[in-house]
């Protein structure tokens, strides 16, 4: 390994200083605030409070994010698979033109759209009724946990698909052709030949989506009612309503822990692969 | 070239600093409509009577959170011994008490020409803290149950009847919990007043930490009640669902209700009911930070904003709020139709008996926290 030059260090110094001042310092500060109590030193009181008031919400958050990630994986694999292996030109062209759109829509706008789209008498149900697919009395509102999941999946699928389709496009077509020539169905080619080669990319996309969804405030706030709700809403409520930064920080640490666990699984996986390689 | 640029920059700098000497900064908590009110109506009105003055309105966000931000900024400026860059602040009750106790506000009301037009006790008592002299109510707002008369012929008169009604009509009543805005909070505090013991003590104190324990039954009942209701996403969410016919009833802010109705976002036949023993309302206050450099100008601004003409035209007519000053001062300033509309569903005597204040600060926090612990979790 080359010796680090002074000039190189100088070049990265501004970036490092930014990370230190804008990320590490606040992170350390919120960790310290979560684990201490003024005048008493170290304490877990804030975590106890967080558990007492928000244990349901912690589970709810985990549930929402895990289910959304799994669904995102399924849908992205399906879309990327069609883009790579599809044999219906118009379908592939249409999908290719359409699938990226949600990427350009901010979460808050997506949430607002879903509010009118998924409501009991909203656009979706009204369309079904108008098409004769459903009786008006059967309409139910999806503005609860289902609404959050739908919004998240809708927003994150293009992101993961973009990465996945790119990775699939760059694998050796010969393996796919060989599989097809030997009579494997397209689904079998996708699952047994293509997916294993792009698993790493898929995992990266899903880990990033997981962390993103964990930190979204607008969607749970606007799409669903507040009982139960996601941790971001609880943090905002703690600060806005009580000025209680300590418990909010404790909830933040719990979020870090959840995100950290996923990052750890990912790191372990990629280290294992590197060792094998 | 460079010299000319420099000169232009300097000129711009001096111009802007000269202008800032005549700028009145008004920071308001509350929804965007509060910022718009100052920017589009009150500001231009004041600028007309005070040539050379520019009114700048800054919004800090809805609910108590917006007031909390104003408090944090003034407090930080006090710690740093710096002058305040807000000249007038518009705040909620909870923050007003804290700010008076923290010595962040000026005692200005007694010198205000409109100061004696205020009669409601919210001008002296803010959730249990004595704020007399420090604040001037901008308006009073009230929560009530909005309902669809097509679906409900005889709406419940009190909380107990409401509870029975919800049992018989599951998922037809909606409210926004406590994290989605103050109308839900108002409904919950009303519930505690109705079923949790002594309501007078909640509003007037003294605070007794042990009172919390006596709410257990009421909170357990509320949890059961919640099984049959819809939790909506926010005040606007409740109105949205009423509008789409997804619920038949729900607590809302009176002013928002009328504004939506006037904008055609709610069917014109929707009505309001202020159930007994009552639901809370709250004022928003004008106050002057103690470190402002423009006390005189700020006081003149507030005097204009609380004058009977502005209260009639700006507060009652534009926003359907109840006036901050005593309503009798508005006589003759408003046409009968505007006046009647405000009291159509909630006549003045109902407002007097069932229009409550929010509980004092510590009880208020206790209610919210007990709700989170016993009902939401």
XYZ file of C-alpha atoms in Angstrom:
654
model
C 0.000 0.000 0.000
C 1.268 3.459 -0.914
C 2.203 5.874 1.863
C -0.491 8.537 2.329
C 0.847 11.825 1.044
C 0.343 15.092 2.866
C -1.278 16.596 -0.195
C -3.781 13.744 -0.369
C -4.689 14.239 3.275
C -5.132 17.952 2.656
C -7.408 17.205 -0.244
C -9.758 15.012 1.786
C -9.584 17.227 4.874
C -12.561 19.456 3.954
C -14.733 16.424 3.288
C -13.639 14.790 6.535
C -14.293 18.011 8.442
C -17.794 18.166 6.975
C -18.541 14.596 8.014
C -17.148 15.302 11.456
C -19.070 18.520 12.008
C -22.347 17.632 10.345
C -22.597 13.918 11.046
C -20.258 12.556 13.716
C -20.701 15.419 16.169
C -24.527 15.357 16.118
C -24.457 11.559 16.222
C -22.231 11.568 19.294
C -24.341 14.275 20.828
C -27.583 12.371 20.367
C -25.995 9.165 21.668
C -24.794 11.003 24.744
C -28.195 12.643 25.281
C -29.954 9.285 24.977
C -27.795 7.539 27.552
C -27.410 10.266 30.170
C -29.676 12.165 32.463
C -28.771 15.693 33.518
C -27.195 15.652 36.974
C -27.332 11.864 37.295
C -24.826 10.603 34.763
C -25.368 7.410 32.799
C -28.923 6.174 32.737
C -31.276 4.004 30.731
C -34.357 5.942 31.881
C -35.025 7.354 28.413
C -34.991 3.903 26.890
C -37.353 2.670 29.540
C -39.710 5.514 28.673
C -39.336 4.849 24.975
C -40.243 1.221 25.601
C -43.159 2.057 27.884
C -44.729 4.472 25.410
C -43.673 3.157 22.033
C -42.996 -0.608 22.160
C -45.925 -1.229 19.792
C -44.598 1.408 17.422
C -41.129 -0.165 17.398
C -42.628 -3.494 16.334
C -44.922 -1.756 13.865
C -41.961 0.062 12.292
C -40.018 -3.179 11.951
C -43.022 -4.923 10.438
C -43.670 -2.168 7.885
C -40.052 -1.846 6.805
C -39.367 -5.581 6.587
C -42.544 -6.323 4.630
C -41.949 -3.350 2.327
C -38.378 -4.485 1.671
C -39.495 -8.017 0.822
C -42.243 -6.794 -1.498
C -39.833 -4.327 -3.101
C -37.454 -7.235 -3.758
C -40.200 -9.339 -5.366
C -41.524 -6.597 -7.619
C -38.075 -5.363 -8.648
C -36.954 -8.878 -9.542
C -40.108 -9.301 -11.616
C -39.626 -6.017 -13.486
C -35.887 -6.386 -13.977
C -36.471 -9.981 -15.075
C -38.972 -8.935 -17.715
C -36.652 -6.183 -18.924
C -33.793 -8.652 -19.310
C -35.546 -11.820 -20.435
C -38.810 -10.482 -21.812
C -39.751 -11.591 -25.311
C -42.732 -9.263 -25.821
C -41.146 -6.133 -27.315
C -44.014 -3.696 -26.572
C -44.221 -4.818 -22.934
C -40.490 -4.416 -22.429
C -40.534 -1.002 -24.098
C -43.498 0.210 -22.056
C -42.019 -1.044 -18.784
C -38.655 0.495 -19.586
C -40.309 3.851 -20.234
C -42.549 3.766 -17.188
C -40.803 2.113 -14.304
C -38.430 4.955 -13.401
C -41.079 7.624 -12.886
C -41.654 7.241 -9.141
C -37.921 7.901 -8.634
C -38.494 11.554 -9.426
C -41.377 12.037 -7.039
C -40.556 13.051 -3.467
C -41.968 10.962 -0.623
C -44.208 13.772 0.559
C -45.841 14.151 -2.854
C -46.234 10.393 -3.149
C -47.920 10.381 0.265
C -50.310 13.139 -0.741
C -51.217 11.308 -3.967
C -51.829 8.062 -2.096
C -54.107 9.862 0.339
C -56.619 10.528 -2.401
C -55.848 7.404 -4.386
C -56.233 4.781 -1.671
C -59.083 6.323 0.333
C -62.367 4.469 0.721
C -64.054 6.665 -1.851
C -60.775 7.481 -3.531
C -59.658 7.179 -7.125
C -58.708 3.508 -6.956
C -61.949 2.225 -5.466
C -64.042 4.566 -7.604
C -62.316 3.262 -10.717
C -62.958 -0.338 -9.687
C -66.603 0.490 -9.046
C -66.906 2.313 -12.377
C -65.358 -0.653 -14.163
C -67.883 -2.913 -12.515
C -65.206 -4.919 -10.723
C -66.530 -4.081 -7.288
C -69.706 -3.042 -5.507
C -69.526 0.373 -3.785
C -70.287 -1.307 -0.447
C -67.212 -3.509 -0.734
C -64.883 -0.520 -0.875
C -62.517 -0.281 2.043
C -59.967 2.372 2.817
C -56.355 1.307 2.470
C -55.161 4.323 4.415
C -53.547 2.387 7.230
C -50.491 0.113 7.409
C -51.299 -1.171 3.946
C -51.212 2.356 2.566
C -47.754 2.945 4.038
C -46.445 -0.287 2.554
C -47.954 0.443 -0.858
C -46.409 3.919 -0.902
C -43.000 2.637 0.186
C -42.955 -0.185 -2.335
C -44.150 2.091 -5.126
C -41.392 4.575 -4.294
C -38.534 2.092 -3.775
C -39.178 -0.436 -6.560
C -37.771 1.789 -9.346
C -34.625 2.449 -7.333
C -33.888 -1.230 -6.761
C -35.007 -2.128 -10.286
C -32.659 0.454 -11.760
C -29.695 -1.129 -10.002
C -30.869 -4.661 -10.668
C -31.657 -4.197 -14.355
C -28.253 -2.594 -14.816
C -26.546 -5.544 -13.185
C -28.610 -8.040 -15.186
C -27.793 -6.266 -18.428
C -24.087 -6.594 -17.752
C -23.996 -10.325 -17.064
C -22.842 -12.694 -19.736
C -25.771 -13.301 -22.111
C -24.202 -16.683 -23.043
C -25.304 -18.256 -19.752
C -28.884 -17.133 -20.357
C -28.840 -18.371 -23.947
C -27.405 -21.671 -22.822
C -30.124 -22.122 -20.236
C -32.829 -21.256 -22.760
C -31.331 -23.614 -25.362
C -31.362 -26.448 -22.889
C -35.090 -25.903 -22.444
C -35.264 -24.037 -19.113
C -38.296 -21.795 -18.720
C -37.725 -18.068 -18.378
C -38.659 -18.134 -14.701
C -36.166 -20.907 -14.103
C -33.449 -18.994 -15.951
C -34.255 -15.912 -13.872
C -34.211 -17.719 -10.527
C -31.390 -20.194 -11.103
C -29.051 -18.415 -13.513
C -29.575 -14.659 -13.399
C -30.445 -13.950 -9.773
C -27.407 -15.639 -8.212
C -25.162 -13.495 -10.396
C -26.815 -10.220 -9.323
C -27.605 -11.127 -5.707
C -24.963 -8.755 -4.404
C -26.469 -5.771 -6.238
C -29.952 -6.724 -5.106
C -28.764 -6.868 -1.517
C -27.164 -3.416 -1.744
C -30.349 -1.959 -3.198
C -32.502 -3.556 -0.520
C -30.268 -2.464 2.354
C -30.329 1.119 1.081
C -34.116 0.965 0.652
C -34.543 -0.457 4.129
C -32.600 2.401 5.696
C -34.419 4.991 3.581
C -37.861 3.690 4.509
C -36.888 3.553 8.158
C -36.231 7.286 8.116
C -39.260 8.598 6.222
C -41.521 10.883 8.239
C -44.031 12.215 5.750
C -45.538 8.931 4.568
C -46.626 7.459 7.931
C -47.739 10.899 9.043
C -49.919 11.615 6.027
C -51.098 8.230 4.859
C -52.113 6.502 8.080
C -53.547 7.432 11.433
C -51.260 7.760 14.405
C -52.010 4.519 16.246
C -49.766 2.641 15.820
C -47.284 4.664 13.838
C -43.641 4.646 12.843
C -40.767 5.779 15.035
C -40.057 8.903 12.984
C -43.515 10.257 13.830
C -42.966 9.487 17.507
C -39.637 11.300 17.467
C -41.185 14.363 15.853
C -44.056 14.266 18.334
C -41.708 13.944 21.316
C -39.803 17.047 20.218
C -42.699 19.170 18.991
C -45.083 18.479 21.786
C -42.865 18.132 24.819
C -39.478 19.546 23.763
C -38.236 16.176 25.021
C -35.066 15.572 23.030
C -33.807 12.837 25.347
C -36.557 10.304 24.603
C -36.491 11.291 20.933
C -32.762 10.546 20.943
C -33.390 7.194 22.615
C -35.855 6.378 19.815
C -33.201 7.543 17.365
C -30.686 5.134 18.879
C -33.228 2.323 18.487
C -33.520 3.272 14.798
C -29.724 3.267 14.474
C -29.705 -0.190 16.020
C -32.254 -1.497 13.515
C -30.408 0.062 10.573
C -27.100 -1.127 12.034
C -28.296 -4.725 12.230
C -29.175 -4.696 8.550
C -25.848 -3.102 7.649
C -24.111 -5.770 9.703
C -25.906 -8.597 7.901
C -24.905 -7.015 4.617
C -21.265 -6.534 5.633
C -20.988 -10.094 6.899
C -22.408 -11.362 3.664
C -20.082 -9.330 1.468
C -17.009 -10.193 3.552
C -17.874 -13.866 3.198
C -18.116 -13.448 -0.552
C -14.804 -11.640 -0.718
C -13.142 -14.407 1.250
C -14.603 -16.976 -1.147
C -13.536 -15.003 -4.181
C -15.120 46.298 -13.626
C -14.219 44.872 -10.290
C -14.418 48.287 -8.643
C -17.862 48.838 -10.044
C -18.971 45.461 -8.747
C -17.595 46.287 -5.335
C -19.387 49.633 -5.334
C -22.627 47.988 -6.322
C -22.182 45.408 -3.583
C -21.492 48.074 -0.999
C -24.481 50.099 -2.102
C -26.676 47.031 -1.849
C -25.294 46.334 1.614
C -26.048 49.841 2.874
C -29.462 49.868 1.267
C -30.394 46.599 2.873
C -29.117 47.629 6.295
C -31.005 50.906 6.037
C -34.103 48.965 5.119
C -33.673 46.496 7.954
C -33.889 49.354 10.459
C -37.455 49.717 9.282
C -38.300 46.048 9.102
C -40.735 44.568 11.565
C -40.202 40.822 11.868
C -43.290 38.892 12.844
C -42.789 35.214 13.680
C -45.912 33.116 13.833
C -46.566 29.587 14.952
C -49.601 27.905 13.417
C -50.562 26.801 9.954
C -49.673 28.532 6.707
C -52.916 30.525 6.920
C -51.419 32.489 9.831
C -48.394 33.488 7.768
C -50.624 34.398 4.832
C -52.848 36.473 7.095
C -49.905 38.641 8.122
C -48.259 38.709 4.716
C -51.359 39.438 2.658
C -53.627 41.368 4.996
C -52.170 42.697 8.223
C -48.716 43.574 6.884
C -49.901 45.733 3.965
C -52.450 47.405 6.244
C -49.730 48.334 8.729
C -47.308 49.418 6.008
C -49.947 51.809 4.685
C -50.276 53.577 8.034
C -46.503 53.471 8.660
C -44.720 54.528 5.440
C -41.193 53.149 5.145
C -41.866 50.176 7.398
C -41.743 46.691 5.966
C -43.485 43.815 7.715
C -41.850 40.425 7.257
C -43.765 37.325 8.315
C -42.006 34.070 9.195
C -43.881 30.854 9.898
C -42.458 28.332 12.345
C -44.949 25.543 11.804
C -48.286 24.255 13.073
C -49.271 23.198 16.563
C -47.344 23.564 19.781
C -44.210 22.600 17.853
C -44.235 25.945 16.059
C -44.380 27.833 19.342
C -41.679 25.586 20.742
C -39.360 26.715 17.934
C -39.979 30.380 18.728
C -39.302 29.645 22.382
C -36.053 27.845 21.580
C -34.805 30.713 19.437
C -35.656 33.448 21.952
C -34.170 31.372 24.746
C -30.945 30.797 22.805
C -30.697 34.522 22.058
C -31.198 35.301 25.718
C -28.456 32.841 26.738
C -26.148 34.504 24.217
C -27.168 37.987 25.430
C -28.007 38.864 21.841
C -30.798 41.094 20.622
C -33.866 39.272 19.406
C -34.522 39.297 15.682
C -38.242 38.755 16.195
C -40.218 41.887 17.019
C -43.680 40.371 17.331
C -44.414 36.701 17.986
C -47.697 34.816 17.592
C -47.739 31.856 19.967
C -49.907 29.161 21.514
C -50.903 28.942 25.166
C -48.442 26.298 26.294
C -45.420 28.260 25.086
C -46.779 31.587 26.378
C -46.638 30.390 29.978
C -43.105 29.040 29.563
C -41.933 32.220 27.888
C -43.374 34.486 30.590
C -41.730 32.369 33.275
C -38.454 32.436 31.369
C -38.585 36.243 31.215
C -38.593 36.250 27.439
C -41.559 38.566 26.894
C -42.276 42.226 27.532
C -45.155 43.339 29.725
C -46.831 45.588 27.203
C -50.572 45.092 27.219
C -51.483 47.741 29.775
C -50.048 50.473 27.570
C -51.912 49.184 24.524
C -54.989 51.227 23.503
C -56.866 48.011 22.717
C -55.648 46.290 25.888
C -58.822 46.958 27.814
C -61.110 45.517 25.139
C -60.169 42.005 26.226
C -62.475 40.325 28.685
C -61.920 36.570 28.418
C -59.762 35.100 31.138
C -57.374 33.617 28.570
C -55.776 37.076 28.463
C -54.657 36.719 32.069
C -54.408 32.976 32.542
C -52.663 30.695 30.102
C -53.021 27.037 31.095
C -52.532 27.945 34.734
C -49.732 30.493 34.319
C -50.440 34.140 35.064
C -49.696 35.974 31.840
C -51.597 39.208 32.490
C -49.999 42.097 30.673
C -47.663 39.936 28.597
C -50.022 38.664 25.934
C -52.884 39.895 23.800
C -55.257 37.299 22.308
C -55.282 37.371 18.527
C -58.366 35.142 18.231
C -60.085 32.297 19.982
C -60.544 28.982 18.317
C -62.863 26.193 19.372
C -63.166 22.478 18.710
C -66.512 20.777 18.206
C -67.940 17.592 16.725
C -68.735 17.943 13.042
C -71.409 15.590 11.724
C -73.302 14.704 8.600
C -77.017 15.354 9.215
C -77.969 13.016 6.354
C -76.570 10.115 8.358
C -77.271 11.317 11.890
C -80.658 12.782 12.657
C -80.109 13.448 16.346
C -76.435 13.838 17.224
C -75.273 12.876 20.711
C -75.472 15.611 23.325
C -72.642 14.506 25.542
C -69.638 12.233 25.724
C -71.612 9.370 27.320
C -74.171 9.395 24.503
C -71.361 9.602 21.984
C -69.801 6.500 23.484
C -73.073 4.599 23.118
C -73.510 5.866 19.582
C -70.048 4.670 18.569
C -70.765 1.244 20.041
C -73.861 0.975 17.830
C -72.200 2.504 14.749
C -68.675 1.142 14.547
C -66.151 2.950 12.318
C -68.492 5.877 11.766
C -66.691 8.217 14.152
C -63.185 9.409 13.311
C -60.565 11.445 15.133
C -56.867 11.978 14.700
C -55.413 10.501 17.877
C -53.014 12.873 19.610
C -50.128 12.990 17.160
C -52.132 14.262 14.214
C -53.063 17.703 15.476
C -54.864 19.508 18.219
C -58.466 18.559 17.456
C -57.669 14.993 18.508
C -55.895 16.249 21.595
C -58.962 18.371 22.345
C -61.212 15.350 22.038
C -59.019 13.343 24.421
C -58.813 16.086 27.046
C -62.588 16.454 26.767
C -62.891 12.709 27.393
C -60.806 12.989 30.554
C -62.933 15.930 31.731
C -66.056 13.870 31.110
C -64.995 10.564 32.628
C -61.814 11.220 34.590
C -62.947 13.110 37.669
C -62.749 16.785 38.474
C -62.644 18.899 35.262
C -62.328 22.210 37.120
C -59.119 21.056 38.722
C -57.662 20.256 35.307
C -58.194 23.807 34.121
C -57.438 25.746 37.277
C -55.021 23.567 39.234
C -53.362 23.217 41.637
C -51.329 20.440 40.082
C -51.270 17.173 41.950
C -49.170 14.453 40.351
C -51.327 11.753 41.961
C -54.386 12.771 39.890
C -52.923 10.830 36.989
C -53.786 7.540 38.667
C -57.498 8.403 38.740
C -57.665 8.424 34.937
C -56.950 4.708 34.536
C -60.587 3.734 34.107
C -61.291 6.559 31.665
C -58.213 5.684 29.592
C -59.074 1.980 29.544
C -62.558 2.922 28.319
C -61.025 5.157 25.686
C -58.897 2.273 24.468
C -62.049 0.202 24.101
C -63.813 3.143 22.424
C -60.929 3.399 19.942
C -61.607 -0.147 18.743
C -64.743 1.159 17.056
C -63.452 4.421 15.645
C -61.286 5.391 12.701
C -57.986 7.089 13.503
C -57.583 9.725 10.802
C -54.358 11.325 9.615
C -54.758 14.833 11.047
C -57.397 17.575 11.300
C -57.616 17.836 7.536
C -57.804 14.041 7.363
C -60.943 14.037 9.518
C -62.572 16.679 7.320
C -61.498 14.800 4.187
C -63.168 11.626 5.411
C -66.312 13.493 6.415
C -66.394 15.033 2.971
C -66.075 11.667 1.246
C -68.748 10.165 3.461
C -66.362 7.641 4.996
C -67.202 8.721 8.518
C -70.306 10.414 9.820
C -68.825 12.334 12.729
C -65.535 13.648 14.078
C -63.994 16.441 16.165
C -62.661 19.409 14.185
C -61.634 23.029 14.625
C -64.635 25.284 14.088
C -62.763 27.800 11.941
C -61.305 25.111 9.684
C -64.766 23.581 9.346
C -66.342 26.839 8.163
C -63.435 27.689 5.897
C -63.639 24.295 4.187
C -67.358 24.710 3.843
C -66.936 28.171 2.311
C -64.330 26.791 -0.106
C -66.693 24.027 -1.198
C -64.478 21.302 0.263
C -67.289 20.136 2.567
C -70.953 19.623 1.676
C -72.983 22.684 2.704
C -75.303 20.667 4.953
C -72.588 19.560 7.412
C -73.179 20.731 10.956
C -71.413 21.192 14.268
C -72.253 20.179 17.795
C -70.448 21.215 20.960
C -71.147 18.262 23.246
C -71.220 18.561 27.014
C -69.385 18.678 29.368
C -67.446 20.527 26.717
C -64.486 20.542 24.424
C -61.511 22.832 24.642
C -60.602 25.770 22.515
C -57.604 27.995 22.624
C -56.466 31.476 21.779
C -53.343 32.425 19.955
C -51.469 35.330 21.442
C -49.574 38.324 20.177
C -46.511 38.960 22.316
C -43.356 41.097 22.146
C -39.978 39.483 22.896
C -38.194 41.263 25.738
C -35.041 41.815 23.667
C -36.601 43.423 20.604
C -35.125 46.689 19.406
C -38.458 47.949 18.060
C -40.805 47.798 20.971
C -42.824 50.861 19.980
C -43.391 49.720 16.411
C -44.276 46.228 17.618
C -46.861 47.584 20.059
C -48.405 49.715 17.324
C -48.631 46.659 15.095
C -50.445 44.688 17.769
C -52.738 47.634 18.518
C -53.755 47.657 14.865
C -54.180 43.878 14.776
C -56.473 43.870 17.810
C -58.513 46.920 16.845
C -62.247 46.192 16.420
C -62.139 46.852 12.669
C -59.326 44.411 11.984
C -60.796 41.842 14.351
C -64.128 42.023 12.530
C -62.783 42.017 9.010
C -59.630 39.925 9.397
C -60.419 37.479 12.171
C -64.157 36.830 12.049
C -64.934 37.395 8.397
C -61.825 35.954 6.795
C -61.107 33.062 9.087
C -64.298 32.297 11.015
C -62.348 32.568 14.245
C -63.936 33.955 17.379
C -62.473 37.411 18.062
C -59.583 37.908 20.490
C -61.209 40.989 22.037
C -64.692 41.012 23.565
C -67.249 40.347 20.847
C -69.439 43.277 21.855
C -66.790 45.660 20.506
C -67.438 44.244 17.081
C -71.078 45.257 17.002
C -71.845 47.309 13.963
C -68.554 46.324 12.319
C -69.925 43.075 10.966
C -72.985 42.351 8.929
C -75.520 40.134 10.619
C -74.950 37.236 8.221
C -71.262 36.906 9.055
C -72.056 37.112 12.729
C -74.866 34.562 12.590
C -72.794 32.078 10.687
C -70.236 31.947 13.435
C -72.898 31.197 16.025
C -75.260 29.186 13.831
C -74.555 25.728 15.248
C -72.935 26.771 18.497
C -75.018 29.547 20.055
C -73.232 31.966 22.415
C -74.662 30.360 25.568
C -73.480 26.864 24.501
C -70.082 28.340 23.793
C -70.070 29.925 27.245
C -70.947 26.684 29.073
C -69.233 24.056 26.887
C -66.303 26.008 25.487
C -63.500 24.973 27.821
C -59.849 25.825 28.176
C -57.170 23.186 27.772
C -55.905 21.732 31.072
C -52.972 23.442 32.782
C -49.516 22.556 31.434
C -48.521 19.672 33.738
C -51.951 17.968 33.514
C -51.922 18.501 29.787
C -48.600 16.682 29.444
C -49.779 13.975 31.827
C -52.919 13.383 29.759
C -50.943 13.093 26.541
C -48.369 10.798 28.060
C -50.917 8.585 29.813
C -52.747 8.316 26.513
C -49.555 7.192 24.785
C -48.892 4.654 27.498
C -52.372 3.286 28.157
C -54.293 3.822 24.924
C -51.880 4.014 21.998
C -49.292 1.483 23.094
